[in-house]
Amino acid sequence: MSNGLIVSISGPSGVGKGTVIAKLREMLPDCGQSISVTSRAPRGTEQDGVEYYFRTREEFEKLIAEGEIIEYDQYVGNYYGTPLTPLLTMSRGGENVLLDLTVAGSLALKEKFDETVTIFLLPPSMTELQNRLTGRGTEKEDVIEQRMANARGEIESAPKFDYVVTNRTVEQAAEEIAAIMLAESCRYQRRSDAVETLLAK
Ligand code: 5GP
């Protein structure tokens, strides 16, 4: 059995990565999801261990020192990082894993694991992105402005990704990502065992 894909999705804040990932998990119930550790405070109804593991900066730095965080980044003044052990357990158990990471996070995972597939999620337009950020109603205006400024820089990194998907509707974006995952799982390198088994008979 080959390892599960590590599917890392990046894109500007507010583009809908979380919603698209939730849709994908509904469509592909065997798919796992990495829960990140962050030093930012919970928003709205967010719960520890569900959306994120919420930790202090000091606790986060301790996890890095212990080698428990495979990649991390700082975003709008907070740490965000991927716990190593659950990611490896899922992928080595053959489970495809979805991640929602900053651009640097996706590119770091690509360097570290051959199983990584990077996908950049684009908004249909910058106006639509701003509307989505404002409509979410969870951030103050200065944070929204900071996120819009970051968005431009992030979109300039799209050429470094394996795939680009525009999030016009949640269903369409999730279907495109599911198609990418299916095609990636059929790559020769991931099916070589099947070929060798047939030839060995
Ligand atoms: P938010 O505060 O909106 O939940 O997340 C802010 C940004 O952090 C998003 O762009 C999200 O993709 C990114 N992010 C969440 N978890 C991780 C992580 O573990 N590593 C990295 N590199 N980025 C993360």
mmCIF file with all atom_site columns, N, CA, C and O in Angstrom, residues 153-192:
data_model
loop_
_atom_site.group_PDB
_atom_site.id
_atom_site.type_symbol
_atom_site.label_atom_id
_atom_site.label_alt_id
_atom_site.label_comp_id
_atom_site.label_asym_id
_atom_site.label_entity_id
_atom_site.label_seq_id
_atom_site.pdbx_PDB_ins_code
_atom_site.Cartn_x
_atom_site.Cartn_y
_atom_site.Cartn_z
_atom_site.occupancy
_atom_site.B_iso_or_equiv
_atom_site.pdbx_formal_charge
_atom_site.auth_seq_id
_atom_site.auth_comp_id
_atom_site.auth_asym_id
_atom_site.auth_atom_id
_atom_site.pdbx_PDB_model_num
ATOM 1   N N  . GLY A 1 153 ? 0.337   39.431 -1.929  1.00 0.00 ? 153 GLY A N  1
ATOM 2   C CA . GLY A 1 153 ? 1.647   38.768 -1.861  1.00 0.00 ? 153 GLY A CA 1
ATOM 3   C C  . GLY A 1 153 ? 1.497   37.262 -1.978  1.00 0.00 ? 153 GLY A C  1
ATOM 4   O O  . GLY A 1 153 ? 2.278   36.598 -2.666  1.00 0.00 ? 153 GLY A O  1
ATOM 5   N N  . GLU A 1 154 ? 0.458   36.728 -1.332  1.00 0.00 ? 154 GLU A N  1
ATOM 6   C CA . GLU A 1 154 ? 0.249   35.273 -1.369  1.00 0.00 ? 154 GLU A CA 1
ATOM 7   C C  . GLU A 1 154 ? -0.092  34.817 -2.787  1.00 0.00 ? 154 GLU A C  1
ATOM 8   O O  . GLU A 1 154 ? 0.437   33.818 -3.274  1.00 0.00 ? 154 GLU A O  1
ATOM 9   N N  . ILE A 1 155 ? -0.951  35.570 -3.470  1.00 0.00 ? 155 ILE A N  1
ATOM 10  C CA . ILE A 1 155 ? -1.372  35.173 -4.826  1.00 0.00 ? 155 ILE A CA 1
ATOM 11  C C  . ILE A 1 155 ? -0.169  35.194 -5.782  1.00 0.00 ? 155 ILE A C  1
ATOM 12  O O  . ILE A 1 155 ? -0.083  34.366 -6.692  1.00 0.00 ? 155 ILE A O  1
ATOM 13  N N  . GLU A 1 156 ? 0.787   36.063 -5.520  1.00 0.00 ? 156 GLU A N  1
ATOM 14  C CA . GLU A 1 156 ? 1.999   36.092 -6.362  1.00 0.00 ? 156 GLU A CA 1
ATOM 15  C C  . GLU A 1 156 ? 2.809   34.800 -6.233  1.00 0.00 ? 156 GLU A C  1
ATOM 16  O O  . GLU A 1 156 ? 3.649   34.512 -7.076  1.00 0.00 ? 156 GLU A O  1
ATOM 17  N N  . SER A 1 157 ? 2.551   34.035 -5.172  1.00 0.00 ? 157 SER A N  1
ATOM 18  C CA . SER A 1 157 ? 3.271   32.757 -4.982  1.00 0.00 ? 157 SER A CA 1
ATOM 19  C C  . SER A 1 157 ? 2.595   31.586 -5.679  1.00 0.00 ? 157 SER A C  1
ATOM 20  O O  . SER A 1 157 ? 3.124   30.466 -5.643  1.00 0.00 ? 157 SER A O  1
ATOM 21  N N  . ALA A 1 158 ? 1.439   31.811 -6.284  1.00 0.00 ? 158 ALA A N  1
ATOM 22  C CA . ALA A 1 158 ? 0.692   30.699 -6.906  1.00 0.00 ? 158 ALA A CA 1
ATOM 23  C C  . ALA A 1 158 ? 1.531   29.884 -7.903  1.00 0.00 ? 158 ALA A C  1
ATOM 24  O O  . ALA A 1 158 ? 1.374   28.660 -7.956  1.00 0.00 ? 158 ALA A O  1
ATOM 25  N N  . PRO A 1 159 ? 2.464   30.501 -8.677  1.00 0.00 ? 159 PRO A N  1
ATOM 26  C CA . PRO A 1 159 ? 3.242   29.688 -9.634  1.00 0.00 ? 159 PRO A CA 1
ATOM 27  C C  . PRO A 1 159 ? 4.090   28.595 -8.983  1.00 0.00 ? 159 PRO A C  1
ATOM 28  O O  . PRO A 1 159 ? 4.506   27.663 -9.662  1.00 0.00 ? 159 PRO A O  1
ATOM 29  N N  . LYS A 1 160 ? 4.315   28.695 -7.677  1.00 0.00 ? 160 LYS A N  1
ATOM 30  C CA . LYS A 1 160 ? 5.145   27.676 -7.011  1.00 0.00 ? 160 LYS A CA 1
ATOM 31  C C  . LYS A 1 160 ? 4.339   26.437 -6.635  1.00 0.00 ? 160 LYS A C  1
ATOM 32  O O  . LYS A 1 160 ? 4.887   25.465 -6.113  1.00 0.00 ? 160 LYS A O  1
ATOM 33  N N  . PHE A 1 161 ? 3.031   26.476 -6.869  1.00 0.00 ? 161 PHE A N  1
ATOM 34  C CA . PHE A 1 161 ? 2.162   25.364 -6.456  1.00 0.00 ? 161 PHE A CA 1
ATOM 35  C C  . PHE A 1 161 ? 1.964   24.369 -7.596  1.00 0.00 ? 161 PHE A C  1
ATOM 36  O O  . PHE A 1 161 ? 2.123   24.704 -8.766  1.00 0.00 ? 161 PHE A O  1
ATOM 37  N N  . ASP A 1 162 ? 1.588   23.137 -7.228  1.00 0.00 ? 162 ASP A N  1
ATOM 38  C CA . ASP A 1 162 ? 1.333   22.110 -8.244  1.00 0.00 ? 162 ASP A CA 1
ATOM 39  C C  . ASP A 1 162 ? 0.046   22.404 -9.008  1.00 0.00 ? 162 ASP A C  1
ATOM 40  O O  . ASP A 1 162 ? -0.049  22.146 -10.201 1.00 0.00 ? 162 ASP A O  1
ATOM 41  N N  . TYR A 1 163 ? -0.967  22.903 -8.313  1.00 0.00 ? 163 TYR A N  1
ATOM 42  C CA . TYR A 1 163 ? -2.296  23.112 -8.927  1.00 0.00 ? 163 TYR A CA 1
ATOM 43  C C  . TYR A 1 163 ? -2.897  24.429 -8.441  1.00 0.00 ? 163 TYR A C  1
ATOM 44  O O  . TYR A 1 163 ? -2.597  24.878 -7.334  1.00 0.00 ? 163 TYR A O  1
ATOM 45  N N  . VAL A 1 164 ? -3.788  24.998 -9.277  1.00 0.00 ? 164 VAL A N  1
ATOM 46  C CA . VAL A 1 164 ? -4.531  26.203 -8.898  1.00 0.00 ? 164 VAL A CA 1
ATOM 47  C C  . VAL A 1 164 ? -6.021  25.921 -9.114  1.00 0.00 ? 164 VAL A C  1
ATOM 48  O O  . VAL A 1 164 ? -6.417  25.423 -10.166 1.00 0.00 ? 164 VAL A O  1
ATOM 49  N N  . VAL A 1 165 ? -6.815  26.205 -8.089  1.00 0.00 ? 165 VAL A N  1
ATOM 50  C CA . VAL A 1 165 ? -8.272  26.006 -8.181  1.00 0.00 ? 165 VAL A CA 1
ATOM 51  C C  . VAL A 1 165 ? -8.935  27.321 -7.790  1.00 0.00 ? 165 VAL A C  1
ATOM 52  O O  . VAL A 1 165 ? -8.551  27.933 -6.780  1.00 0.00 ? 165 VAL A O  1
ATOM 53  N N  . THR A 1 166 ? -9.902  27.781 -8.581  1.00 0.00 ? 166 THR A N  1
ATOM 54  C CA . THR A 1 166 ? -10.657 28.990 -8.207  1.00 0.00 ? 166 THR A CA 1
ATOM 55  C C  . THR A 1 166 ? -11.908 28.574 -7.448  1.00 0.00 ? 166 THR A C  1
ATOM 56  O O  . THR A 1 166 ? -12.652 27.699 -7.901  1.00 0.00 ? 166 THR A O  1
ATOM 57  N N  . ASN A 1 167 ? -12.106 29.200 -6.283  1.00 0.00 ? 167 ASN A N  1
ATOM 58  C CA . ASN A 1 167 ? -13.268 28.860 -5.451  1.00 0.00 ? 167 ASN A CA 1
ATOM 59  C C  . ASN A 1 167 ? -14.483 29.699 -5.861  1.00 0.00 ? 167 ASN A C  1
ATOM 60  O O  . ASN A 1 167 ? -14.812 30.679 -5.207  1.00 0.00 ? 167 ASN A O  1
ATOM 61  N N  . ARG A 1 168 ? -15.145 29.280 -6.953  1.00 0.00 ? 168 ARG A N  1
ATOM 62  C CA . ARG A 1 168 ? -16.381 29.973 -7.382  1.00 0.00 ? 168 ARG A CA 1
ATOM 63  C C  . ARG A 1 168 ? -17.523 29.519 -6.492  1.00 0.00 ? 168 ARG A C  1
ATOM 64  O O  . ARG A 1 168 ? -18.252 30.317 -5.931  1.00 0.00 ? 168 ARG A O  1
ATOM 65  N N  . THR A 1 169 ? -17.677 28.202 -6.392  1.00 0.00 ? 169 THR A N  1
ATOM 66  C CA . THR A 1 169 ? -18.621 27.655 -5.403  1.00 0.00 ? 169 THR A CA 1
ATOM 67  C C  . THR A 1 169 ? -17.885 26.561 -4.635  1.00 0.00 ? 169 THR A C  1
ATOM 68  O O  . THR A 1 169 ? -16.928 25.970 -5.154  1.00 0.00 ? 169 THR A O  1
ATOM 69  N N  . VAL A 1 170 ? -18.340 26.299 -3.432  1.00 0.00 ? 170 VAL A N  1
ATOM 70  C CA . VAL A 1 170 ? -17.689 25.285 -2.586  1.00 0.00 ? 170 VAL A CA 1
ATOM 71  C C  . VAL A 1 170 ? -17.700 23.928 -3.297  1.00 0.00 ? 170 VAL A C  1
ATOM 72  O O  . VAL A 1 170 ? -16.692 23.213 -3.324  1.00 0.00 ? 170 VAL A O  1
ATOM 73  N N  . GLU A 1 171 ? -18.856 23.588 -3.911  1.00 0.00 ? 171 GLU A N  1
ATOM 74  C CA . GLU A 1 171 ? -18.994 22.271 -4.553  1.00 0.00 ? 171 GLU A CA 1
ATOM 75  C C  . GLU A 1 171 ? -17.993 22.130 -5.703  1.00 0.00 ? 171 GLU A C  1
ATOM 76  O O  . GLU A 1 171 ? -17.317 21.118 -5.823  1.00 0.00 ? 171 GLU A O  1
ATOM 77  N N  . GLN A 1 172 ? -17.930 23.179 -6.563  1.00 0.00 ? 172 GLN A N  1
ATOM 78  C CA . GLN A 1 172 ? -17.041 23.104 -7.738  1.00 0.00 ? 172 GLN A CA 1
ATOM 79  C C  . GLN A 1 172 ? -15.582 22.997 -7.281  1.00 0.00 ? 172 GLN A C  1
ATOM 80  O O  . GLN A 1 172 ? -14.815 22.187 -7.811  1.00 0.00 ? 172 GLN A O  1
ATOM 81  N N  . ALA A 1 173 ? -15.189 23.809 -6.294  1.00 0.00 ? 173 ALA A N  1
ATOM 82  C CA . ALA A 1 173 ? -13.786 23.785 -5.840  1.00 0.00 ? 173 ALA A CA 1
ATOM 83  C C  . ALA A 1 173 ? -13.470 22.419 -5.227  1.00 0.00 ? 173 ALA A C  1
ATOM 84  O O  . ALA A 1 173 ? -12.420 21.829 -5.509  1.00 0.00 ? 173 ALA A O  1
ATOM 85  N N  . ALA A 1 174 ? -14.385 21.889 -4.411  1.00 0.00 ? 174 ALA A N  1
ATOM 86  C CA . ALA A 1 174 ? -14.141 20.590 -3.773  1.00 0.00 ? 174 ALA A CA 1
ATOM 87  C C  . ALA A 1 174 ? -14.072 19.485 -4.825  1.00 0.00 ? 174 ALA A C  1
ATOM 88  O O  . ALA A 1 174 ? -13.226 18.593 -4.740  1.00 0.00 ? 174 ALA A O  1
ATOM 89  N N  . GLU A 1 175 ? -14.929 19.558 -5.832  1.00 0.00 ? 175 GLU A N  1
ATOM 90  C CA . GLU A 1 175 ? -14.885 18.532 -6.888  1.00 0.00 ? 175 GLU A CA 1
ATOM 91  C C  . GLU A 1 175 ? -13.569 18.586 -7.653  1.00 0.00 ? 175 GLU A C  1
ATOM 92  O O  . GLU A 1 175 ? -12.995 17.553 -7.994  1.00 0.00 ? 175 GLU A O  1
ATOM 93  N N  . GLU A 1 176 ? -13.083 19.795 -7.935  1.00 0.00 ? 176 GLU A N  1
ATOM 94  C CA . GLU A 1 176 ? -11.803 19.899 -8.649  1.00 0.00 ? 176 GLU A CA 1
ATOM 95  C C  . GLU A 1 176 ? -10.667 19.325 -7.799  1.00 0.00 ? 176 GLU A C  1
ATOM 96  O O  . GLU A 1 176 ? -9.796  18.621 -8.304  1.00 0.00 ? 176 GLU A O  1
ATOM 97  N N  . ILE A 1 177 ? -10.692 19.596 -6.496  1.00 0.00 ? 177 ILE A N  1
ATOM 98  C CA . ILE A 1 177 ? -9.621  19.072 -5.638  1.00 0.00 ? 177 ILE A CA 1
ATOM 99  C C  . ILE A 1 177 ? -9.727  17.549 -5.525  1.00 0.00 ? 177 ILE A C  1
ATOM 100 O O  . ILE A 1 177 ? -8.715  16.842 -5.564  1.00 0.00 ? 177 ILE A O  1
ATOM 101 N N  . ALA A 1 178 ? -10.955 17.027 -5.456  1.00 0.00 ? 178 ALA A N  1
ATOM 102 C CA . ALA A 1 178 ? -11.132 15.560 -5.409  1.00 0.00 ? 178 ALA A CA 1
ATOM 103 C C  . ALA A 1 178 ? -10.583 14.932 -6.696  1.00 0.00 ? 178 ALA A C  1
ATOM 104 O O  . ALA A 1 178 ? -9.954  13.866 -6.661  1.00 0.00 ? 178 ALA A O  1
ATOM 105 N N  . ALA A 1 179 ? -10.779 15.602 -7.833  1.00 0.00 ? 179 ALA A N  1
ATOM 106 C CA . ALA A 1 179 ? -10.275 15.085 -9.120  1.00 0.00 ? 179 ALA A CA 1
ATOM 107 C C  . ALA A 1 179 ? -8.742  15.096 -9.126  1.00 0.00 ? 179 ALA A C  1
ATOM 108 O O  . ALA A 1 179 ? -8.105  14.146 -9.602  1.00 0.00 ? 179 ALA A O  1
ATOM 109 N N  . ILE A 1 180 ? -8.158  16.145 -8.577  1.00 0.00 ? 180 ILE A N  1
ATOM 110 C CA . ILE A 1 180 ? -6.688  16.230 -8.486  1.00 0.00 ? 180 ILE A CA 1
ATOM 111 C C  . ILE A 1 180 ? -6.168  15.068 -7.629  1.00 0.00 ? 180 ILE A C  1
ATOM 112 O O  . ILE A 1 180 ? -5.213  14.385 -7.988  1.00 0.00 ? 180 ILE A O  1
ATOM 113 N N  . MET A 1 181 ? -6.855  14.817 -6.509  1.00 0.00 ? 181 MET A N  1
ATOM 114 C CA . MET A 1 181 ? -6.400  13.754 -5.600  1.00 0.00 ? 181 MET A CA 1
ATOM 115 C C  . MET A 1 181 ? -6.497  12.386 -6.272  1.00 0.00 ? 181 MET A C  1
ATOM 116 O O  . MET A 1 181 ? -5.606  11.544 -6.127  1.00 0.00 ? 181 MET A O  1
ATOM 117 N N  . LEU A 1 182 ? -7.578  12.185 -7.024  1.00 0.00 ? 182 LEU A N  1
ATOM 118 C CA . LEU A 1 182 ? -7.734  10.900 -7.712  1.00 0.00 ? 182 LEU A CA 1
ATOM 119 C C  . LEU A 1 182 ? -6.617  10.713 -8.734  1.00 0.00 ? 182 LEU A C  1
ATOM 120 O O  . LEU A 1 182 ? -5.966  9.665  -8.786  1.00 0.00 ? 182 LEU A O  1
ATOM 121 N N  . ALA A 1 183 ? -6.361  11.757 -9.524  1.00 0.00 ? 183 ALA A N  1
ATOM 122 C CA . ALA A 1 183 ? -5.303  11.666 -10.544 1.00 0.00 ? 183 ALA A CA 1
ATOM 123 C C  . ALA A 1 183 ? -3.940  11.450 -9.880  1.00 0.00 ? 183 ALA A C  1
ATOM 124 O O  . ALA A 1 183 ? -3.158  10.605 -10.324 1.00 0.00 ? 183 ALA A O  1
ATOM 125 N N  . GLU A 1 184 ? -3.684  12.169 -8.800  1.00 0.00 ? 184 GLU A N  1
ATOM 126 C CA . GLU A 1 184 ? -2.389  12.022 -8.118  1.00 0.00 ? 184 GLU A CA 1
ATOM 127 C C  . GLU A 1 184 ? -2.213  10.595 -7.583  1.00 0.00 ? 184 GLU A C  1
ATOM 128 O O  . GLU A 1 184 ? -1.125  10.054 -7.614  1.00 0.00 ? 184 GLU A O  1
ATOM 129 N N  . SER A 1 185 ? -3.306  9.995  -7.099  1.00 0.00 ? 185 SER A N  1
ATOM 130 C CA . SER A 1 185 ? -3.178  8.650  -6.534  1.00 0.00 ? 185 SER A CA 1
ATOM 131 C C  . SER A 1 185 ? -2.940  7.604  -7.636  1.00 0.00 ? 185 SER A C  1
ATOM 132 O O  . SER A 1 185 ? -2.505  6.498  -7.345  1.00 0.00 ? 185 SER A O  1
ATOM 133 N N  . CYS A 1 186 ? -3.234  7.965  -8.886  1.00 0.00 ? 186 CYS A N  1
ATOM 134 C CA . CYS A 1 186 ? -3.005  7.033  -10.009 1.00 0.00 ? 186 CYS A CA 1
ATOM 135 C C  . CYS A 1 186 ? -1.635  7.238  -10.667 1.00 0.00 ? 186 CYS A C  1
ATOM 136 O O  . CYS A 1 186 ? -1.329  6.575  -11.655 1.00 0.00 ? 186 CYS A O  1
ATOM 137 N N  . ARG A 1 187 ? -0.810  8.140  -10.163 1.00 0.00 ? 187 ARG A N  1
ATOM 138 C CA . ARG A 1 187 ? 0.533   8.316  -10.736 1.00 0.00 ? 187 ARG A CA 1
ATOM 139 C C  . ARG A 1 187 ? 1.295   6.996  -10.664 1.00 0.00 ? 187 ARG A C  1
ATOM 140 O O  . ARG A 1 187 ? 1.164   6.256  -9.678  1.00 0.00 ? 187 ARG A O  1
ATOM 141 N N  . TYR A 1 188 ? 2.121   6.743  -11.678 1.00 0.00 ? 188 TYR A N  1
ATOM 142 C CA . TYR A 1 188 ? 2.859   5.478  -11.726 1.00 0.00 ? 188 TYR A CA 1
ATOM 143 C C  . TYR A 1 188 ? 3.594   5.208  -10.415 1.00 0.00 ? 188 TYR A C  1
ATOM 144 O O  . TYR A 1 188 ? 3.528   4.126  -9.859  1.00 0.00 ? 188 TYR A O  1
ATOM 145 N N  . GLN A 1 189 ? 4.286   6.248  -9.910  1.00 0.00 ? 189 GLN A N  1
ATOM 146 C CA . GLN A 1 189 ? 5.100   6.034  -8.695  1.00 0.00 ? 189 GLN A CA 1
ATOM 147 C C  . GLN A 1 189 ? 4.260   5.539  -7.522  1.00 0.00 ? 189 GLN A C  1
ATOM 148 O O  . GLN A 1 189 ? 4.771   4.867  -6.630  1.00 0.00 ? 189 GLN A O  1
ATOM 149 N N  . ARG A 1 190 ? 2.949   5.864  -7.525  1.00 0.00 ? 190 ARG A N  1
ATOM 150 C CA . ARG A 1 190 ? 2.091   5.431  -6.416  1.00 0.00 ? 190 ARG A CA 1
ATOM 151 C C  . ARG A 1 190 ? 1.373   4.116  -6.722  1.00 0.00 ? 190 ARG A C  1
ATOM 152 O O  . ARG A 1 190 ? 0.694   3.566  -5.878  1.00 0.00 ? 190 ARG A O  1
ATOM 153 N N  . ARG A 1 191 ? 1.489   3.658  -7.984  1.00 0.00 ? 191 ARG A N  1
ATOM 154 C CA . ARG A 1 191 ? 0.838   2.404  -8.386  1.00 0.00 ? 191 ARG A CA 1
ATOM 155 C C  . ARG A 1 191 ? 1.849   1.361  -8.804  1.00 0.00 ? 191 ARG A C  1
ATOM 156 O O  . ARG A 1 191 ? 1.472   0.334  -9.342  1.00 0.00 ? 191 ARG A O  1
ATOM 157 N N  . SER A 1 192 ? 3.141   1.631  -8.610  1.00 0.00 ? 192 SER A N  1
ATOM 158 C CA . SER A 1 192 ? 4.166   0.721  -9.114  1.00 0.00 ? 192 SER A CA 1
ATOM 159 C C  . SER A 1 192 ? 4.025   -0.675 -8.507  1.00 0.00 ? 192 SER A C  1
ATOM 160 O O  . SER A 1 192 ? 4.281   -1.670 -9.177  1.00 0.00 ? 192 SER A O  1
#
